[in-house]
JSON list of C-alpha atoms in Angstrom, two decimals:
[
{"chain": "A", "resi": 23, "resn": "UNK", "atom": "CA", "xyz": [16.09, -5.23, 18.71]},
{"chain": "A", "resi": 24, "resn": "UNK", "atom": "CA", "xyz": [14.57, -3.20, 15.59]},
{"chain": "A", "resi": 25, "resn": "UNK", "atom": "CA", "xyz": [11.55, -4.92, 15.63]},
{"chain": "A", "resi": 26, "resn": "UNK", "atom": "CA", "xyz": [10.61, -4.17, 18.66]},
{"chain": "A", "resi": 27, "resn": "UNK", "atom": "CA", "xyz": [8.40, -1.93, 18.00]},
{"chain": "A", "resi": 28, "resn": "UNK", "atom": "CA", "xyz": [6.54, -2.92, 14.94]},
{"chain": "A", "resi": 29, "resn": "UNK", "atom": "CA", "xyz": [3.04, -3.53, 16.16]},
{"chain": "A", "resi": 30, "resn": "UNK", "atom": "CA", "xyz": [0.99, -5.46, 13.44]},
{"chain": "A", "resi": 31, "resn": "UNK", "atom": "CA", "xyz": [-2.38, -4.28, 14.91]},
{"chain": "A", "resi": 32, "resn": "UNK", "atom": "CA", "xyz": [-1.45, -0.62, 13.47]},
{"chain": "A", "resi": 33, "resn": "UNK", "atom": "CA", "xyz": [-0.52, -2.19, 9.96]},
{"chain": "A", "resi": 34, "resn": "UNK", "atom": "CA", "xyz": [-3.82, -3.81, 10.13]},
{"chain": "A", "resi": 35, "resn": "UNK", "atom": "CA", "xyz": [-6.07, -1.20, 10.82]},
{"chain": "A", "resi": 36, "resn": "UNK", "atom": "CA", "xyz": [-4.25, 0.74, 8.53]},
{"chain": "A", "resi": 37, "resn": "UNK", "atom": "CA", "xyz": [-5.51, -1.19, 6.10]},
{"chain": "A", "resi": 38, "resn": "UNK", "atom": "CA", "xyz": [-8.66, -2.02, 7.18]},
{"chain": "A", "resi": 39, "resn": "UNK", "atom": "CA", "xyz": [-10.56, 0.51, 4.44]},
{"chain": "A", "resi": 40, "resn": "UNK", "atom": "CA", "xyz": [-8.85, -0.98, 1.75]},
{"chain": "A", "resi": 41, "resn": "UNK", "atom": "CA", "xyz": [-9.08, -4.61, 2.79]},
{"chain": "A", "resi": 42, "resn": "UNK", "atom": "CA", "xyz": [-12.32, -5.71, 4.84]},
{"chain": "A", "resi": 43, "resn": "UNK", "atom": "CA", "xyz": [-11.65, -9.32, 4.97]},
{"chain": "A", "resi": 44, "resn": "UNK", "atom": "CA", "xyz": [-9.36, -9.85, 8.56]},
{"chain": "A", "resi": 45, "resn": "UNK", "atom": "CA", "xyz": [-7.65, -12.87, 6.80]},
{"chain": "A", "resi": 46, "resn": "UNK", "atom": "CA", "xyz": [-6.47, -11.27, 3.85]},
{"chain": "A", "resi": 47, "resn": "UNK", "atom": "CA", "xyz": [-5.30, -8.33, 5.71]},
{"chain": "A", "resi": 48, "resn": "UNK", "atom": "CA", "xyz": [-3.11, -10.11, 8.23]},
{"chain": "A", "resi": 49, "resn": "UNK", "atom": "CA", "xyz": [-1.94, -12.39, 5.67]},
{"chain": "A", "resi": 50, "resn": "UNK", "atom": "CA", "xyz": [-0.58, -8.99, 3.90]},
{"chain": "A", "resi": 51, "resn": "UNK", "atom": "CA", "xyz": [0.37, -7.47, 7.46]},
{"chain": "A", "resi": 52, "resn": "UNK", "atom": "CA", "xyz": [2.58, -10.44, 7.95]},
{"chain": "A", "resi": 53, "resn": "UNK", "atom": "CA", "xyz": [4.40, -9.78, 4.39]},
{"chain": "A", "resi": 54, "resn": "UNK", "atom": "CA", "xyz": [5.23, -6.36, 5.41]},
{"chain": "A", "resi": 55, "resn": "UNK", "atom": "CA", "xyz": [6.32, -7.40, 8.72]},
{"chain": "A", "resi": 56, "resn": "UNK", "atom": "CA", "xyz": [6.88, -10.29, 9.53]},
{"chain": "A", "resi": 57, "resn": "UNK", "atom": "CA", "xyz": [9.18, -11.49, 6.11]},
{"chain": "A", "resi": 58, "resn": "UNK", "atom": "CA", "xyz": [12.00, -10.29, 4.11]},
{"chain": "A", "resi": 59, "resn": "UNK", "atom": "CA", "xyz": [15.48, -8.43, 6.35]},
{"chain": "A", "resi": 60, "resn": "UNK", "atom": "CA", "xyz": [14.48, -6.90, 9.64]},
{"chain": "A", "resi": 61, "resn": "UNK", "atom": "CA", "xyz": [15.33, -3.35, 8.39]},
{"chain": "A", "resi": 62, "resn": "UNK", "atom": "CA", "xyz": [13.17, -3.54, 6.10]},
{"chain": "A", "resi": 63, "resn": "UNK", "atom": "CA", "xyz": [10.38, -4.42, 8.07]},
{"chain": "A", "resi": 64, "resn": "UNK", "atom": "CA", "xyz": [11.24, -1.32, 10.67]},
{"chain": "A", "resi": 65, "resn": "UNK", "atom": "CA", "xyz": [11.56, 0.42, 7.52]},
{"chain": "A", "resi": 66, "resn": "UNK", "atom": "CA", "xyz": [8.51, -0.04, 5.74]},
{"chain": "A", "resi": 67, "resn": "UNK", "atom": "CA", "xyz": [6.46, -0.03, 9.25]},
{"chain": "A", "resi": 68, "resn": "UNK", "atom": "CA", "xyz": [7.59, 3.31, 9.80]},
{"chain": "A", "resi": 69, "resn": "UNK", "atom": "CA", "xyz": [6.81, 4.81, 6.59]},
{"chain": "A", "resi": 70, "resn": "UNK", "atom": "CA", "xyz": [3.33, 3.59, 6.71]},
{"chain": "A", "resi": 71, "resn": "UNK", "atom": "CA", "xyz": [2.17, 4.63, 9.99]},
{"chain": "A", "resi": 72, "resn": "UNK", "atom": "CA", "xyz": [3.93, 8.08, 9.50]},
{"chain": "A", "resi": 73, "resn": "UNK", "atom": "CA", "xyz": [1.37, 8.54, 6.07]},
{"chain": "A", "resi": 74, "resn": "UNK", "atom": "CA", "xyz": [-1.61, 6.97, 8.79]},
{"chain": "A", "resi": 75, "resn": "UNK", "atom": "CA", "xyz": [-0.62, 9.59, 11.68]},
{"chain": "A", "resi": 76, "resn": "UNK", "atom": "CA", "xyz": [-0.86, 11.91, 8.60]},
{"chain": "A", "resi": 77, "resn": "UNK", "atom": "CA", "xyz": [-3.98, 10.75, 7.27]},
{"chain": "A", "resi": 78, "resn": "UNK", "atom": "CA", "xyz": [-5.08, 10.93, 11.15]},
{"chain": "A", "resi": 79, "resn": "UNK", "atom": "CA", "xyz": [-4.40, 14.35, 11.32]},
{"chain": "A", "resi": 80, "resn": "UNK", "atom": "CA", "xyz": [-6.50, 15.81, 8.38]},
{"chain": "A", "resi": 81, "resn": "UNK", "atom": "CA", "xyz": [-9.24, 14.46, 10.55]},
{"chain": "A", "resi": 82, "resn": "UNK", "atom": "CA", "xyz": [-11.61, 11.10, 10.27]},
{"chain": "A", "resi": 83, "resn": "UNK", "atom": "CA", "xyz": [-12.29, 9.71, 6.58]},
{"chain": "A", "resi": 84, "resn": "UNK", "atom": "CA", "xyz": [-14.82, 10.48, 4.91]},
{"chain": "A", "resi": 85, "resn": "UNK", "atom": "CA", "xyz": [-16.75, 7.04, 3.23]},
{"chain": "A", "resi": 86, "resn": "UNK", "atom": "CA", "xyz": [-13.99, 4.72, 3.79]},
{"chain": "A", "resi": 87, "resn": "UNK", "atom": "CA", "xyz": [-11.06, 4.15, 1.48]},
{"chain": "A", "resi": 88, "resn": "UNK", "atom": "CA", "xyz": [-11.16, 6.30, -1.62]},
{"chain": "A", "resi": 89, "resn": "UNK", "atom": "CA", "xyz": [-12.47, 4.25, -4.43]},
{"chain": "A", "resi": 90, "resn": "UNK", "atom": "CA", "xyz": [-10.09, 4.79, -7.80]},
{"chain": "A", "resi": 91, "resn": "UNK", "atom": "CA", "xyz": [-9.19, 2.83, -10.50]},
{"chain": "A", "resi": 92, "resn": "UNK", "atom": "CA", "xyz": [-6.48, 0.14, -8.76]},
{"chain": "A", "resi": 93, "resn": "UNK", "atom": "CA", "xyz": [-4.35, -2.80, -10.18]},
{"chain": "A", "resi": 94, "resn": "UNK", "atom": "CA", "xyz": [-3.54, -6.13, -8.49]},
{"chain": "A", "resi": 95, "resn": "UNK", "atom": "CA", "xyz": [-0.52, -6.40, -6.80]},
{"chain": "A", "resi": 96, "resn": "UNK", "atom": "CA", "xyz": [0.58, -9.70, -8.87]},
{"chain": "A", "resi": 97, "resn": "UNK", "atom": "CA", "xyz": [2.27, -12.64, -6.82]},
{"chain": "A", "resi": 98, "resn": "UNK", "atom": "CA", "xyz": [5.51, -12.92, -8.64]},
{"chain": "A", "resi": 99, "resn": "UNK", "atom": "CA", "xyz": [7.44, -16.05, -7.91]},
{"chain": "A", "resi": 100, "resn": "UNK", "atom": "CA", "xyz": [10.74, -17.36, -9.89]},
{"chain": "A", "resi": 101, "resn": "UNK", "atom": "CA", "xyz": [10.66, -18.95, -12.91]},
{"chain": "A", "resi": 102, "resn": "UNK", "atom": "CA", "xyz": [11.48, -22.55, -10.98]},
{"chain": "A", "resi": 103, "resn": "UNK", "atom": "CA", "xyz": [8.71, -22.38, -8.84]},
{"chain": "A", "resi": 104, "resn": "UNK", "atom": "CA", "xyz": [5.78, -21.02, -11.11]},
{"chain": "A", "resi": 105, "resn": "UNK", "atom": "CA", "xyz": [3.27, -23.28, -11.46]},
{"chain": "A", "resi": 106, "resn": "UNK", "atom": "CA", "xyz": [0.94, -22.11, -14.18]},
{"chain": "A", "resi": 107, "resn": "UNK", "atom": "CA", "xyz": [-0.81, -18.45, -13.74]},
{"chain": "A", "resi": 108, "resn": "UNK", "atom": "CA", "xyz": [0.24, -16.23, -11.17]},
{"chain": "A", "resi": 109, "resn": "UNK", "atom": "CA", "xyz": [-2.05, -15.11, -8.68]},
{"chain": "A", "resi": 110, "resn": "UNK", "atom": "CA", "xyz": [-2.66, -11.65, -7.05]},
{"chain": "A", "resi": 111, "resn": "UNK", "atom": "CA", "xyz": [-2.23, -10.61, -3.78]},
{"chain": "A", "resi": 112, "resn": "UNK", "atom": "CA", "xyz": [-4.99, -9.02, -1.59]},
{"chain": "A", "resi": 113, "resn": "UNK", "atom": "CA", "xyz": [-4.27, -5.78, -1.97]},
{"chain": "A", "resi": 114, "resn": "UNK", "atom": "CA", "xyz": [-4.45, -3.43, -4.92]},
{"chain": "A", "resi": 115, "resn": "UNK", "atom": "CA", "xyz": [-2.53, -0.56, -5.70]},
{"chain": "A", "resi": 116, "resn": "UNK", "atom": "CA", "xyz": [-4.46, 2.65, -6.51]},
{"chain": "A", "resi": 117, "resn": "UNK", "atom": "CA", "xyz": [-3.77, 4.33, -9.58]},
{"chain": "A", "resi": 118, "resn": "UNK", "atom": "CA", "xyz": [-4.79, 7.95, -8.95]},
{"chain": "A", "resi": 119, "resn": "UNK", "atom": "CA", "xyz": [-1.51, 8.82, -7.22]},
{"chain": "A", "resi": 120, "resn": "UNK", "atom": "CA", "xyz": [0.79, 7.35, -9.93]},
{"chain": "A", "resi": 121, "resn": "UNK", "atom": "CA", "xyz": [-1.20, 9.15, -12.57]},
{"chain": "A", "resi": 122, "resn": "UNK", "atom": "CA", "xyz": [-0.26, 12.19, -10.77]},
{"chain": "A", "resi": 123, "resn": "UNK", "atom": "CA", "xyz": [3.67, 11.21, -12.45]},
{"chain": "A", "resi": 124, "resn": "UNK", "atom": "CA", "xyz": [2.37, 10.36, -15.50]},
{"chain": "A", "resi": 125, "resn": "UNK", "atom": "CA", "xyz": [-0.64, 10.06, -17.65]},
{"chain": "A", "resi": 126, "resn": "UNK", "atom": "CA", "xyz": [-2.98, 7.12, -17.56]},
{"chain": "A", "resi": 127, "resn": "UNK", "atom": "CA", "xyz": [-2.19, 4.41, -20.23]},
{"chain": "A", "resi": 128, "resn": "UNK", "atom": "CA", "xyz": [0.90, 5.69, -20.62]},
{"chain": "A", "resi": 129, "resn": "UNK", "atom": "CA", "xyz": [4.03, 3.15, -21.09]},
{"chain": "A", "resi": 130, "resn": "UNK", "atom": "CA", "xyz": [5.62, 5.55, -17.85]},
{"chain": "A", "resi": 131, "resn": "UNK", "atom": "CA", "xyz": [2.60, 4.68, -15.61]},
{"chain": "A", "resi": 132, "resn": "UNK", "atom": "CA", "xyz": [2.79, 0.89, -16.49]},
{"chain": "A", "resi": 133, "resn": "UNK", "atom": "CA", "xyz": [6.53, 1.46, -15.47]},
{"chain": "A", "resi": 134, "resn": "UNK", "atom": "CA", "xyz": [5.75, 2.95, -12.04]},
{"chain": "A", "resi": 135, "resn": "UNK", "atom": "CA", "xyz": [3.27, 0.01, -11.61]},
{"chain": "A", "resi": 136, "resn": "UNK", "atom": "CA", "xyz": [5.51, -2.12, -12.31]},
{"chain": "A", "resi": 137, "resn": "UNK", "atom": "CA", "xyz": [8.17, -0.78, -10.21]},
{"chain": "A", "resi": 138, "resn": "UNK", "atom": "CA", "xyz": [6.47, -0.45, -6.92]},
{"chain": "A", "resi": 139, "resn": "UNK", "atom": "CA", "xyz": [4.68, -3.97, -7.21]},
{"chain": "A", "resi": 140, "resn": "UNK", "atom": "CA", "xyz": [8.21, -5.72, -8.52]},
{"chain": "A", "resi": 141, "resn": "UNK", "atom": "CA", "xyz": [10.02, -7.46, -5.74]},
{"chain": "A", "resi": 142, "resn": "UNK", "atom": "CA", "xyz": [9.28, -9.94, -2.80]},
{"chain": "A", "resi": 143, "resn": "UNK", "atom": "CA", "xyz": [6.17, -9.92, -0.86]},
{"chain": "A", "resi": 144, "resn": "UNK", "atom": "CA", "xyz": [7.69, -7.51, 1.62]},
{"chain": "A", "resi": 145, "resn": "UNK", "atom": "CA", "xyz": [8.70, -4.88, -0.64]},
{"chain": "A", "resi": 146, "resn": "UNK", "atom": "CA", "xyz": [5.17, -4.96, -2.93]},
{"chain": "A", "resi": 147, "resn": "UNK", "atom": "CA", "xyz": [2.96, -4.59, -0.22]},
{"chain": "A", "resi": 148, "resn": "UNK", "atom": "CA", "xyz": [4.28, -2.30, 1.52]},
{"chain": "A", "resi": 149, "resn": "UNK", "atom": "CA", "xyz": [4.69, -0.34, -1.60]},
{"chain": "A", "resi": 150, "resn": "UNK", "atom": "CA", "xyz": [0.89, -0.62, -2.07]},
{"chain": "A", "resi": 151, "resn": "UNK", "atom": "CA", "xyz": [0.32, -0.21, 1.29]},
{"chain": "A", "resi": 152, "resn": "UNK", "atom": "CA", "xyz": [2.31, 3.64, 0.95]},
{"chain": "A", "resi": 153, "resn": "UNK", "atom": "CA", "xyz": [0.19, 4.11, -2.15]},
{"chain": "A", "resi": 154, "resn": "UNK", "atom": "CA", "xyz": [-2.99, 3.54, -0.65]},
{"chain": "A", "resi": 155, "resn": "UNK", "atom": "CA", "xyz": [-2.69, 5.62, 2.47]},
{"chain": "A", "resi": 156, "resn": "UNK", "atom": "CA", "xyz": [-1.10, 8.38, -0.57]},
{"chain": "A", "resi": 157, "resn": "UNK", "atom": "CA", "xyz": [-4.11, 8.40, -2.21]},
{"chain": "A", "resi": 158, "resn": "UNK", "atom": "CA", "xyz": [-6.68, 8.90, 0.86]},
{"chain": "A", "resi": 159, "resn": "UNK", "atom": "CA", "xyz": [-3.82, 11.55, 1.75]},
{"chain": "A", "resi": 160, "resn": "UNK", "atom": "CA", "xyz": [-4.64, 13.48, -2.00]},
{"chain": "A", "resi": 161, "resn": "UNK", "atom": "CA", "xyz": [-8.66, 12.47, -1.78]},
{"chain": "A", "resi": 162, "resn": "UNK", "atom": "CA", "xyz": [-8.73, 14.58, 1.65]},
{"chain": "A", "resi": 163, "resn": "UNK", "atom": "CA", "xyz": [-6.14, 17.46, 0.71]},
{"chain": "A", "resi": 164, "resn": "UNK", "atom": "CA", "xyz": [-8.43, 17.62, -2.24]},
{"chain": "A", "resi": 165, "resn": "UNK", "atom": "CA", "xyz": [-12.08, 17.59, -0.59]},
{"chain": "A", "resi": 166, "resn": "UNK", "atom": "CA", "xyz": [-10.32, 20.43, 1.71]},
{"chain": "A", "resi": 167, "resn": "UNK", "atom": "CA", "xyz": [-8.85, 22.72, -0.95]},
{"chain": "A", "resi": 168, "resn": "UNK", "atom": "CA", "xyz": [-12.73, 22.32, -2.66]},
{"chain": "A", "resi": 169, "resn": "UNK", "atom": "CA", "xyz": [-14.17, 23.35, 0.78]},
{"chain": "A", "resi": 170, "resn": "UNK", "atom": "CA", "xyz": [-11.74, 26.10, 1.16]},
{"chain": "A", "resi": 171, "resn": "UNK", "atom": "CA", "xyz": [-12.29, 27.24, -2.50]},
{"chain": "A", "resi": 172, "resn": "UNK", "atom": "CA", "xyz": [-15.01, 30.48, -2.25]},
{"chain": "A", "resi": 173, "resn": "UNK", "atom": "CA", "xyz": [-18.75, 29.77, -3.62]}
]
C-alpha cells in the first residue's frame, strides 16, 4: 500500500520549529497525510522529508525556525459552506523564499501566495510545509556562504 510508509511523527517534528503547539501541528500533519488521494499524501510526504534530510545535512539549526515575514495559510472552504469570515490555518507560509521569484508587494508575489496556499487542506499545507523547510534551507546556505566569505 503507498501509505505505508508515511510516518506522521517525521511530518511533525518537521514542523516542530515552525509550530510549537503539539495540537496545531498534528491537526496540520493529519491534512498533509492523512486527507485528500493517497498519492498525494506519499507525494507530499516525500517531498518534505527529502527538504528535512536536506536541512539535516547542513548540520543542526541554528535558533529554531528562521523568523521572516510569513502569511496565513487561509482556510478556504466553498461558497455553500462559508459561514461568515474565513479562518487561517496553523501554519504560515514564509515569504523570504517567494520573494526570491519576485519582489515584495509585487502583484507576482501575491500570485505565488496565492497559488501555493489555493487548494484543499492537503495541498496548502504541504505547500507551506515545502516553503518553510525552503526557507531554513536558504537561512543556512546563507549563514554558510557569510562564514565562508574571507574577513
Amino acid at each position: 500500500m503507498v501509505s505505508a510508509f508515511i510516518r506522521p511523527a517525521r511530518l511533525d517534528a518537521l514542523l516542530a520549529p515552525w509550530m510549537p503547539d503539539a495540537e496545531e501541528r498534528a491537526f496540520v500533519v493529519r491534512c498533509i497525510v492523512g486527507e485528500g488521494p493517497v498519492h498525494h499524501r506519499g507525494a507530499s510526504y516525500t517531498l518534505v522529508c527529502l527538504l528535512g534530510l536536506l536541512l539535516e545535512e547542513l548540520g543542526p539549526p541554528e535558533g529554531g525556525a528562521p523568523s521572516s515575514e510569513s502569511l496565513p495559510v487561509p482556510i478556504r472552504l466553498p461558497p455553500h459552506l462559508a459561514r461568515g469570515s474565513e479562518h487561517d490555518y496553523p501554519l504560515a507560509i514564509p515569504l523570504a523564499p517567494l520573494a526570491r521569484l519576485a519582489p515584495k508587494g509585487s502583484p507576482e508575489l501575491a500570485a505565488l501566495v496565492d497559488c501555493l496556499t489555493d487548494g484543499p487542506p492537503h495541498h496548502a499545507l504541504a505547500n507551506a510545509a515545502m516553503v518553510c523547510l525552503l526557507d531554513a534551507l536558504f537561512a543556512r546556505a546563507e549563514r554558510a556562504r557569510a562564514g565562508a566569505e574571507p574577513a
